[in-house]
mmCIF file of C-alpha atoms in Angstrom:
data_model
loop_
_atom_site.group_PDB
_atom_site.id
_atom_site.type_symbol
_atom_site.label_atom_id
_atom_site.label_comp_id
_atom_site.label_asym_id
_atom_site.label_seq_id
_atom_site.Cartn_x
_atom_site.Cartn_y
_atom_site.Cartn_z
ATOM 1 C CA MET A 1 0.041 0.027 0.037
ATOM 2 C CA ARG A 2 1.002 3.564 -0.661
ATOM 3 C CA ASP A 3 1.625 6.082 2.194
ATOM 4 C CA MET A 4 -0.836 8.686 2.582
ATOM 5 C CA LYS A 5 1.661 11.428 1.964
ATOM 6 C CA GLU A 6 1.928 10.024 -1.646
ATOM 7 C CA LEU A 7 -1.663 10.561 -2.460
ATOM 8 C CA GLN A 8 -2.217 13.601 -4.600
ATOM 9 C CA VAL A 9 -5.713 14.498 -3.217
ATOM 10 C CA SER A 10 -6.864 16.732 -0.541
ATOM 11 C CA LEU A 11 -8.510 14.944 2.509
ATOM 12 C CA ASN A 12 -10.468 16.402 5.375
ATOM 13 C CA GLN A 13 -9.972 15.290 8.847
ATOM 14 C CA THR A 14 -12.599 12.530 8.665
ATOM 15 C CA GLN A 15 -11.349 11.190 5.440
ATOM 16 C CA LYS A 16 -7.829 11.171 6.717
ATOM 17 C CA VAL A 17 -8.757 8.989 9.773
ATOM 18 C CA ARG A 18 -10.859 6.546 7.639
ATOM 19 C CA LEU A 19 -8.133 6.230 5.061
ATOM 20 C CA GLN A 20 -5.331 5.737 7.598
ATOM 21 C CA THR A 21 -7.479 3.128 9.367
ATOM 22 C CA ALA A 22 -8.002 1.316 5.957
ATOM 23 C CA ILE A 23 -4.294 1.535 5.082
ATOM 24 C CA GLN A 24 -3.300 0.109 8.439
ATOM 25 C CA GLN A 25 -5.620 -2.819 8.073
ATOM 26 C CA LEU A 26 -4.394 -3.529 4.550
ATOM 27 C CA GLU A 27 -0.806 -3.503 5.933
ATOM 28 C CA LYS A 28 -1.747 -6.076 8.512
ATOM 29 C CA PHE A 29 -3.200 -8.307 5.783
ATOM 30 C CA THR A 30 0.082 -7.917 3.905
ATOM 31 C CA ALA A 31 2.290 -8.666 7.070
ATOM 32 C CA ARG A 32 0.328 -11.885 7.604
ATOM 33 C CA VAL A 33 1.034 -13.103 4.109
ATOM 34 C CA SER A 34 4.680 -12.241 4.375
ATOM 35 C CA SER A 35 5.069 -13.898 7.848
ATOM 36 C CA SER A 36 3.173 -17.064 6.750
ATOM 37 C CA ALA A 37 5.434 -17.307 3.728
ATOM 38 C CA ASP A 38 8.533 -16.412 5.995
ATOM 39 C CA ALA A 39 10.092 -14.783 3.073
ATOM 40 C CA SER A 40 10.112 -11.267 3.614
ATOM 41 C CA VAL A 41 13.469 -9.508 4.353
ATOM 42 C CA THR A 42 15.105 -6.247 4.725
ATOM 43 C CA VAL A 43 18.625 -4.978 4.011
ATOM 44 C CA ALA A 44 21.290 -6.735 6.150
ATOM 45 C CA GLU A 45 18.818 -9.330 7.324
ATOM 46 C CA THR A 46 20.114 -12.986 7.516
ATOM 47 C CA ILE A 47 18.595 -15.297 5.066
ATOM 48 C CA SER A 48 17.949 -18.801 6.633
ATOM 49 C CA VAL A 49 19.164 -21.585 4.432
ATOM 50 C CA ASN A 50 18.992 -24.321 7.051
ATOM 51 C CA HIS A 51 22.694 -25.060 6.834
ATOM 52 C CA GLU A 52 22.369 -26.380 3.316
ATOM 53 C CA GLU A 53 25.610 -27.105 1.361
ATOM 54 C CA GLY A 54 26.390 -25.775 -2.112
ATOM 55 C CA VAL A 55 23.899 -22.813 -1.853
ATOM 56 C CA LEU A 56 24.193 -20.354 -4.638
ATOM 57 C CA LYS A 57 23.989 -16.696 -3.996
ATOM 58 C CA GLY A 58 21.782 -14.877 -6.462
ATOM 59 C CA HIS A 59 20.659 -11.301 -6.921
ATOM 60 C CA GLY A 60 20.195 -9.227 -3.821
ATOM 61 C CA THR A 61 22.325 -11.656 -1.580
ATOM 62 C CA SER A 62 25.874 -11.466 -0.225
ATOM 63 C CA GLU A 63 27.866 -13.494 2.161
ATOM 64 C CA VAL A 64 29.098 -11.945 5.453
ATOM 65 C CA ASP A 65 30.831 -14.095 8.184
ATOM 66 C CA GLY A 66 29.666 -17.396 6.641
ATOM 67 C CA GLU A 67 25.945 -16.202 6.535
ATOM 68 C CA ILE A 68 23.989 -15.103 3.512
ATOM 69 C CA VAL A 69 22.397 -11.630 4.030
ATOM 70 C CA ALA A 70 20.048 -9.694 1.962
ATOM 71 C CA THR A 71 21.237 -6.611 0.184
ATOM 72 C CA LEU A 72 17.664 -5.524 -0.896
ATOM 73 C CA CYS A 73 14.241 -5.320 0.547
ATOM 74 C CA GLY A 74 11.888 -7.939 -0.858
ATOM 75 C CA VAL A 75 10.913 -11.489 -0.883
ATOM 76 C CA VAL A 76 13.321 -14.381 -0.768
ATOM 77 C CA GLU A 77 12.973 -16.889 -3.652
ATOM 78 C CA LYS A 78 14.513 -20.304 -3.883
ATOM 79 C CA VAL A 79 15.096 -22.199 -7.060
ATOM 80 C CA ASN A 80 16.865 -25.588 -6.246
ATOM 81 C CA LYS A 81 20.228 -24.340 -4.649
ATOM 82 C CA LEU A 82 19.869 -20.738 -5.886
ATOM 83 C CA VAL A 83 18.801 -18.200 -3.367
ATOM 84 C CA TYR A 84 17.907 -14.648 -4.470
ATOM 85 C CA VAL A 85 15.885 -11.593 -3.260
ATOM 86 C CA ARG A 86 12.984 -10.395 -5.573
ATOM 87 C CA THR A 87 12.295 -6.716 -4.881
ATOM 88 C CA LEU A 88 8.566 -5.804 -4.435
ATOM 89 C CA ARG A 89 9.122 -2.315 -6.001
ATOM 90 C CA ALA A 90 11.518 -2.214 -8.857
ATOM 91 C CA ARG A 91 11.906 -1.012 -12.560
ATOM 92 C CA TYR A 92 10.527 -3.290 -15.173
ATOM 93 C CA LYS A 93 12.752 -6.224 -16.083
ATOM 94 C CA PRO A 94 11.682 -7.723 -19.535
ATOM 95 C CA GLU A 95 11.369 -11.437 -19.833
ATOM 96 C CA THR A 96 10.737 -13.477 -22.951
ATOM 97 C CA GLY A 97 7.020 -13.722 -23.831
ATOM 98 C CA ASP A 98 5.958 -10.643 -21.830
ATOM 99 C CA ILE A 99 3.061 -8.696 -23.295
ATOM 100 C CA ILE A 100 4.045 -5.052 -23.421
ATOM 101 C CA VAL A 101 2.597 -1.687 -24.462
ATOM 102 C CA GLY A 102 4.924 0.910 -25.859
ATOM 103 C CA ARG A 103 5.076 4.203 -27.701
ATOM 104 C CA VAL A 104 7.124 4.648 -31.083
ATOM 105 C CA ILE A 105 9.789 7.247 -30.547
ATOM 106 C CA GLU A 106 11.988 6.696 -33.825
ATOM 107 C CA VAL A 107 11.471 5.114 -37.224
ATOM 108 C CA ALA A 108 14.907 3.717 -38.263
ATOM 109 C CA PRO A 109 15.999 1.624 -41.192
ATOM 110 C CA LYS A 110 14.162 -1.791 -40.968
ATOM 111 C CA ARG A 111 12.988 -1.081 -37.406
ATOM 112 C CA TRP A 112 11.011 0.923 -35.017
ATOM 113 C CA ARG A 113 12.371 2.060 -31.638
ATOM 114 C CA LEU A 114 9.964 2.054 -28.768
ATOM 115 C CA GLU A 115 9.749 3.469 -25.237
ATOM 116 C CA ILE A 116 8.642 0.671 -22.975
ATOM 117 C CA ASN A 117 9.397 1.937 -19.434
ATOM 118 C CA PHE A 118 12.779 0.100 -19.311
ATOM 119 C CA SER A 119 16.238 1.412 -18.766
ATOM 120 C CA GLN A 120 16.709 1.157 -22.470
ATOM 121 C CA ASP A 121 14.566 1.400 -25.615
ATOM 122 C CA ALA A 122 13.150 -1.695 -27.473
ATOM 123 C CA VAL A 123 13.467 -2.492 -31.087
ATOM 124 C CA LEU A 124 10.640 -3.895 -33.302
ATOM 125 C CA MET A 125 12.103 -5.167 -36.482
ATOM 126 C CA LEU A 126 10.165 -4.937 -39.772
ATOM 127 C CA SER A 127 10.784 -8.624 -40.231
ATOM 128 C CA SER A 128 9.233 -9.380 -36.830
ATOM 129 C CA MET A 129 5.730 -8.171 -37.483
ATOM 130 C CA ASN A 130 2.793 -8.958 -39.876
ATOM 131 C CA LEU A 131 2.588 -6.718 -42.975
ATOM 132 C CA PRO A 132 -0.719 -4.908 -43.619
ATOM 133 C CA ASP A 133 -1.618 -7.144 -46.488
ATOM 134 C CA GLY A 134 -1.368 -10.295 -44.223
ATOM 135 C CA ILE A 135 0.756 -12.335 -46.479
ATOM 136 C CA GLN A 136 3.903 -14.049 -45.240
ATOM 137 C CA ARG A 137 6.633 -13.038 -47.631
ATOM 138 C CA ARG A 138 10.245 -11.592 -47.759
ATOM 139 C CA ARG A 139 10.367 -7.904 -46.760
ATOM 140 C CA THR A 140 11.324 -5.757 -49.799
ATOM 141 C CA ALA A 141 12.689 -2.206 -50.209
ATOM 142 C CA THR A 142 9.132 -0.993 -50.880
ATOM 143 C CA ASP A 143 8.146 -2.322 -47.433
ATOM 144 C CA GLU A 144 10.944 -0.373 -45.837
ATOM 145 C CA LEU A 145 9.852 2.846 -47.671
ATOM 146 C CA ASN A 146 6.257 2.279 -46.416
ATOM 147 C CA MET A 147 7.193 1.857 -42.801
ATOM 148 C CA ARG A 148 5.510 5.052 -41.701
ATOM 149 C CA SER A 149 2.308 3.962 -43.096
ATOM 150 C CA ILE A 150 2.401 1.106 -40.607
ATOM 151 C CA PHE A 151 3.753 2.901 -37.444
ATOM 152 C CA GLU A 152 4.954 6.348 -37.040
ATOM 153 C CA GLU A 153 6.396 8.439 -34.040
ATOM 154 C CA ASN A 154 4.181 8.722 -31.112
ATOM 155 C CA ASP A 155 2.039 5.732 -32.172
ATOM 156 C CA VAL A 156 1.004 3.455 -29.215
ATOM 157 C CA ILE A 157 1.428 -0.282 -30.108
ATOM 158 C CA CYS A 158 1.219 -3.640 -28.327
ATOM 159 C CA ALA A 159 3.827 -6.286 -28.806
ATOM 160 C CA GLU A 160 5.622 -9.245 -27.267
ATOM 161 C CA VAL A 161 9.144 -9.451 -25.805
ATOM 162 C CA ARG A 162 11.184 -11.731 -28.086
ATOM 163 C CA GLY A 163 14.462 -11.531 -26.125
ATOM 164 C CA PHE A 164 17.840 -9.863 -25.764
ATOM 165 C CA GLN A 165 20.206 -10.027 -28.561
ATOM 166 C CA HIS A 166 24.090 -10.553 -28.157
ATOM 167 C CA ASP A 167 24.611 -6.861 -28.080
ATOM 168 C CA GLY A 168 22.120 -6.254 -25.288
ATOM 169 C CA THR A 169 19.462 -4.909 -27.496
ATOM 170 C CA LEU A 170 15.894 -5.808 -26.400
ATOM 171 C CA HIS A 171 13.803 -7.063 -29.480
ATOM 172 C CA LEU A 172 10.094 -7.254 -29.902
ATOM 173 C CA GLN A 173 7.785 -9.290 -32.145
ATOM 174 C CA ALA A 174 4.197 -8.524 -33.308
ATOM 175 C CA ARG A 175 3.464 -11.462 -35.489
ATOM 176 C CA SER A 176 -0.118 -12.192 -34.214
ATOM 177 C CA GLN A 177 -3.266 -10.426 -35.076
ATOM 178 C CA LYS A 178 -3.843 -9.343 -31.428
ATOM 179 C CA TYR A 179 -0.634 -7.200 -31.578
ATOM 180 C CA GLY A 180 -0.257 -3.896 -33.453
ATOM 181 C CA LYS A 181 -1.316 -0.253 -33.345
ATOM 182 C CA LEU A 182 -3.541 0.889 -30.523
ATOM 183 C CA GLU A 183 -6.058 3.819 -31.306
ATOM 184 C CA LYS A 184 -9.160 5.491 -29.710
ATOM 185 C CA GLY A 185 -8.212 5.001 -26.102
ATOM 186 C CA GLN A 186 -6.007 6.130 -23.152
ATOM 187 C CA LEU A 187 -2.423 5.127 -22.224
ATOM 188 C CA LEU A 188 -1.839 4.958 -18.539
ATOM 189 C CA SER A 189 1.578 4.602 -16.914
ATOM 190 C CA VAL A 190 1.734 2.777 -13.623
ATOM 191 C CA SER A 191 4.321 1.054 -11.505
ATOM 192 C CA SER A 192 5.229 -2.169 -13.171
ATOM 193 C CA TYR A 193 5.073 -4.199 -9.846
ATOM 194 C CA LEU A 194 1.317 -3.504 -9.790
ATOM 195 C CA VAL A 195 0.924 -5.675 -12.885
ATOM 196 C CA LYS A 196 1.796 -9.279 -12.260
ATOM 197 C CA ARG A 197 2.624 -11.656 -15.073
ATOM 198 C CA ARG A 198 -0.428 -13.728 -15.856
ATOM 199 C CA LYS A 199 -1.729 -16.064 -18.666
ATOM 200 C CA GLN A 200 -4.036 -13.393 -20.057
ATOM 201 C CA HIS A 201 -3.161 -9.726 -20.338
ATOM 202 C CA PHE A 202 -5.730 -8.910 -23.095
ATOM 203 C CA HIS A 203 -9.316 -8.298 -21.749
ATOM 204 C CA HIS A 204 -12.381 -7.545 -23.627
ATOM 205 C CA LEU A 205 -14.824 -6.007 -21.224
ATOM 206 C CA GLN A 206 -18.050 -6.825 -23.220
ATOM 207 C CA ASP A 207 -20.435 -4.902 -21.055
ATOM 208 C CA TYR A 208 -18.501 -1.666 -21.735
ATOM 209 C CA GLY A 209 -17.344 -2.334 -25.308
ATOM 210 C CA ILE A 210 -13.698 -1.775 -24.039
ATOM 211 C CA ASP A 211 -10.291 -3.372 -24.648
ATOM 212 C CA LEU A 212 -8.197 -3.544 -21.568
ATOM 213 C CA ILE A 213 -4.509 -4.467 -21.901
ATOM 214 C CA LEU A 214 -2.328 -4.688 -18.831
ATOM 215 C CA GLY A 215 1.190 -4.373 -20.014
ATOM 216 C CA CYS A 216 3.847 -6.237 -17.975
ATOM 217 C CA ASN A 217 5.936 -3.097 -18.288
ATOM 218 C CA GLY A 218 3.430 -0.879 -16.503
ATOM 219 C CA PHE A 219 1.798 0.637 -19.465
ATOM 220 C CA VAL A 220 -1.928 0.047 -19.369
ATOM 221 C CA TRP A 221 -4.222 0.580 -22.460
ATOM 222 C CA VAL A 222 -7.950 1.372 -22.221
ATOM 223 C CA GLY A 223 -9.539 1.810 -25.540
ATOM 224 C CA GLU A 224 -12.504 0.980 -27.689
ATOM 225 C CA HIS A 225 -13.025 -2.566 -28.613
ATOM 226 C CA VAL A 226 -11.411 -3.805 -31.973
ATOM 227 C CA GLU A 227 -12.406 -6.976 -33.473
ATOM 228 C CA VAL A 228 -9.346 -9.168 -34.344
ATOM 229 C CA ARG A 229 -9.240 -12.362 -36.222
ATOM 230 C CA ASP A 230 -8.589 -15.538 -34.248
ATOM 231 C CA ASP A 231 -5.168 -17.211 -34.480
ATOM 232 C CA MET A 232 -6.831 -20.492 -35.310
ATOM 233 C CA ILE A 233 -7.981 -19.621 -38.843
ATOM 234 C CA THR A 234 -7.586 -21.453 -42.136
ATOM 235 C CA ASP A 235 -4.868 -20.975 -44.528
ATOM 236 C CA ASP A 236 -7.265 -19.602 -47.096
ATOM 237 C CA GLN A 237 -8.354 -16.950 -44.721
ATOM 238 C CA GLU A 238 -4.775 -16.258 -43.724
ATOM 239 C CA ASN A 239 -3.835 -15.638 -47.274
ATOM 240 C CA LYS A 240 -6.566 -13.192 -48.079
ATOM 241 C CA PRO A 241 -5.368 -9.540 -48.253
ATOM 242 C CA GLU A 242 -6.845 -7.122 -45.713
ATOM 243 C CA LEU A 243 -8.797 -4.182 -47.048
ATOM 244 C CA SER A 244 -6.671 -1.035 -46.917
ATOM 245 C CA LYS A 245 -8.059 1.649 -44.574
ATOM 246 C CA PRO A 246 -9.678 4.519 -46.214
ATOM 247 C CA ASN A 247 -7.984 7.965 -45.971
ATOM 248 C CA PHE A 248 -9.661 9.906 -43.191
ATOM 249 C CA LYS A 249 -9.189 13.142 -45.048
ATOM 250 C CA SER A 250 -10.952 11.997 -48.259
ATOM 251 C CA MET A 251 -13.989 10.840 -46.316
ATOM 252 C CA SER A 252 -17.290 12.656 -46.424
ATOM 253 C CA LEU A 253 -18.710 14.150 -43.138
ATOM 254 C CA GLU A 254 -21.152 11.312 -42.787
ATOM 255 C CA GLU A 255 -18.327 8.746 -43.160
ATOM 256 C CA GLN A 256 -16.158 10.509 -40.674
ATOM 257 C CA GLU A 257 -18.932 10.571 -38.126
ATOM 258 C CA GLN A 258 -19.293 6.881 -38.405
ATOM 259 C CA THR A 259 -15.614 6.476 -37.473
ATOM 260 C CA TYR A 260 -15.964 8.520 -34.274
ATOM 261 C CA THR A 261 -16.051 6.669 -30.897
ATOM 262 C CA PRO A 262 -19.625 6.714 -29.429
ATOM 263 C CA LEU A 263 -20.122 8.924 -26.297
ATOM 264 C CA ASP A 264 -21.034 6.084 -24.168
ATOM 265 C CA THR A 265 -17.740 4.305 -25.120
ATOM 266 C CA ARG A 266 -15.740 7.316 -24.375
ATOM 267 C CA GLN A 267 -17.343 7.741 -21.003
ATOM 268 C CA ASN A 268 -16.563 3.989 -20.306
ATOM 269 C CA ILE A 269 -12.943 4.559 -21.273
ATOM 270 C CA CYS A 270 -12.664 7.471 -18.937
ATOM 271 C CA ARG A 271 -14.428 5.686 -15.898
ATOM 272 C CA ILE A 272 -12.147 2.613 -16.386
ATOM 273 C CA ALA A 273 -9.083 4.694 -16.769
ATOM 274 C CA ASN A 274 -10.020 6.703 -13.627
ATOM 275 C CA ALA A 275 -10.484 3.315 -11.761
ATOM 276 C CA VAL A 276 -6.949 2.349 -12.738
ATOM 277 C CA ARG A 277 -5.508 5.740 -11.532
ATOM 278 C CA VAL A 278 -7.225 5.330 -8.152
ATOM 279 C CA LEU A 279 -6.155 1.626 -7.700
ATOM 280 C CA THR A 280 -2.577 2.728 -8.691
ATOM 281 C CA SER A 281 -2.455 5.623 -6.205
ATOM 282 C CA LEU A 282 -3.479 3.325 -3.373
ATOM 283 C CA GLY A 283 -0.916 0.711 -4.430
ATOM 284 C CA ILE A 284 -3.466 -1.968 -5.142
ATOM 285 C CA THR A 285 -2.355 -4.738 -7.523
ATOM 286 C CA LEU A 286 -4.140 -4.334 -10.895
ATOM 287 C CA THR A 287 -6.373 -7.194 -12.035
ATOM 288 C CA VAL A 288 -9.374 -7.172 -14.278
ATOM 289 C CA ASP A 289 -11.665 -8.240 -11.537
ATOM 290 C CA VAL A 290 -10.586 -5.486 -9.092
ATOM 291 C CA ILE A 291 -10.797 -2.883 -11.908
ATOM 292 C CA ILE A 292 -14.362 -3.944 -12.885
ATOM 293 C CA ALA A 293 -15.403 -3.960 -9.267
ATOM 294 C CA THR A 294 -13.993 -0.410 -8.830
ATOM 295 C CA VAL A 295 -15.993 0.704 -11.807
ATOM 296 C CA GLU A 296 -19.211 -0.954 -10.695
ATOM 297 C CA MET A 297 -18.804 0.552 -7.290
ATOM 298 C CA SER A 298 -18.561 4.044 -8.741
ATOM 299 C CA LYS A 299 -21.807 3.431 -10.632
ATOM 300 C CA THR A 300 -23.575 1.998 -7.587
ATOM 301 C CA LEU A 301 -22.536 4.944 -5.335
ATOM 302 C CA ASN A 302 -23.514 7.370 -8.091
ATOM 303 C CA PHE A 303 -19.903 8.847 -8.637
ATOM 304 C CA ASP A 304 -19.636 10.876 -11.738
ATOM 305 C CA ILE A 305 -16.519 10.198 -13.780
ATOM 306 C CA HIS A 306 -14.628 13.303 -12.647
ATOM 307 C CA GLU A 307 -15.635 12.628 -9.041
ATOM 308 C CA MET A 308 -13.673 9.278 -9.112
ATOM 309 C CA VAL A 309 -10.425 11.094 -8.666
ATOM 310 C CA GLY A 310 -11.841 12.825 -5.647
ATOM 311 C CA ALA A 311 -10.949 12.205 -1.977
ATOM 312 C CA GLU A 312 -14.134 10.490 -0.945
ATOM 313 C CA PHE A 313 -13.865 7.939 -3.721
ATOM 314 C CA TYR A 314 -10.215 7.110 -2.699
ATOM 315 C CA VAL A 315 -11.393 6.320 0.921
ATOM 316 C CA GLN A 316 -14.375 4.245 -0.341
ATOM 317 C CA VAL A 317 -12.123 2.062 -2.655
ATOM 318 C CA ALA A 318 -9.551 1.503 0.329
ATOM 319 C CA GLU A 319 -12.395 0.427 2.626
ATOM 320 C CA LYS A 320 -13.878 -1.770 0.014
ATOM 321 C CA GLU A 321 -10.377 -3.368 -0.491
ATOM 322 C CA VAL A 322 -10.265 -4.102 3.234
ATOM 323 C CA GLU A 323 -13.700 -5.904 3.019
ATOM 324 C CA ARG A 324 -12.650 -7.866 0.038
ATOM 325 C CA ARG A 325 -9.377 -9.119 1.675
ATOM 326 C CA SER A 326 -10.965 -9.855 4.951
ATOM 327 C CA SER A 327 -13.690 -11.852 3.213
ATOM 328 C CA SER A 328 -11.232 -13.830 1.233
ATOM 329 C CA THR A 329 -9.173 -14.451 4.425
ATOM 330 C CA LYS A 330 -12.264 -15.903 6.095
ATOM 331 C CA LYS A 331 -12.975 -18.285 3.118
ATOM 332 C CA LYS A 332 -9.491 -19.761 3.430
#
């Protein structure tokens, strides 16, 4: 949980007391989990290895007077003989297969360079993504000249981490139909430790007509739902060229109005985005269930979209999180 001093909202005295009480209760739940796992350590704290022989010291550990001590605050992880400390709050560290959301900052020869909330920029090669025509073929000089028609500077895209090259460059790939350019939505930046690695990071919220992408790198996308083709399609369908997108400037006014995002959808985007902002400010781990529950709570309590970033809603969300965790603890 975040400290009250980190919240960028003005609270009255009653709200301060309520929020402080909720934060203290949430910290107790966190302490119980840590103590039951017996894995939480601070700097210079001794890590118990039960006098095992051949223990390998990993990241965040050091040997002092024959004992293994922690050099970071975090959770002790053990993999066979390897012992290391996983920090709870740290910068994003890419792993192969991570779903990330990034912003294009440069169009270079045969590649795009992206900002992904990492210590270095990532690279998406032209050969590592599907072409607009959908045909699998060798990239030509014409494709390289038309790169800006696919992605250009400041475009937001979704991709998958392919891995690190020998020179240390982080490479991405976007060979699936679910990856690509993201439009008509909001890009939110949150702390990467609030987004846990899961089997599913793409979520279609059907009741709201919204696509929610929780990027492992801490970039969250909330946008209008876009139909994508399933990966399990026939070869005949795969080889069919996609229809080129019409030029927006050449459209008539009626055609342009049809491409606009409906008001209800825009309101849903703002409401879900505000729910993410509130949960992030409170330091609550982001999951699709928690986000939807926060949105439904704002509707049930008749909070307008702009009121969701007000002090009262922060307190209500914190108190609701206490109820959720206490009920889940009783079930166990």
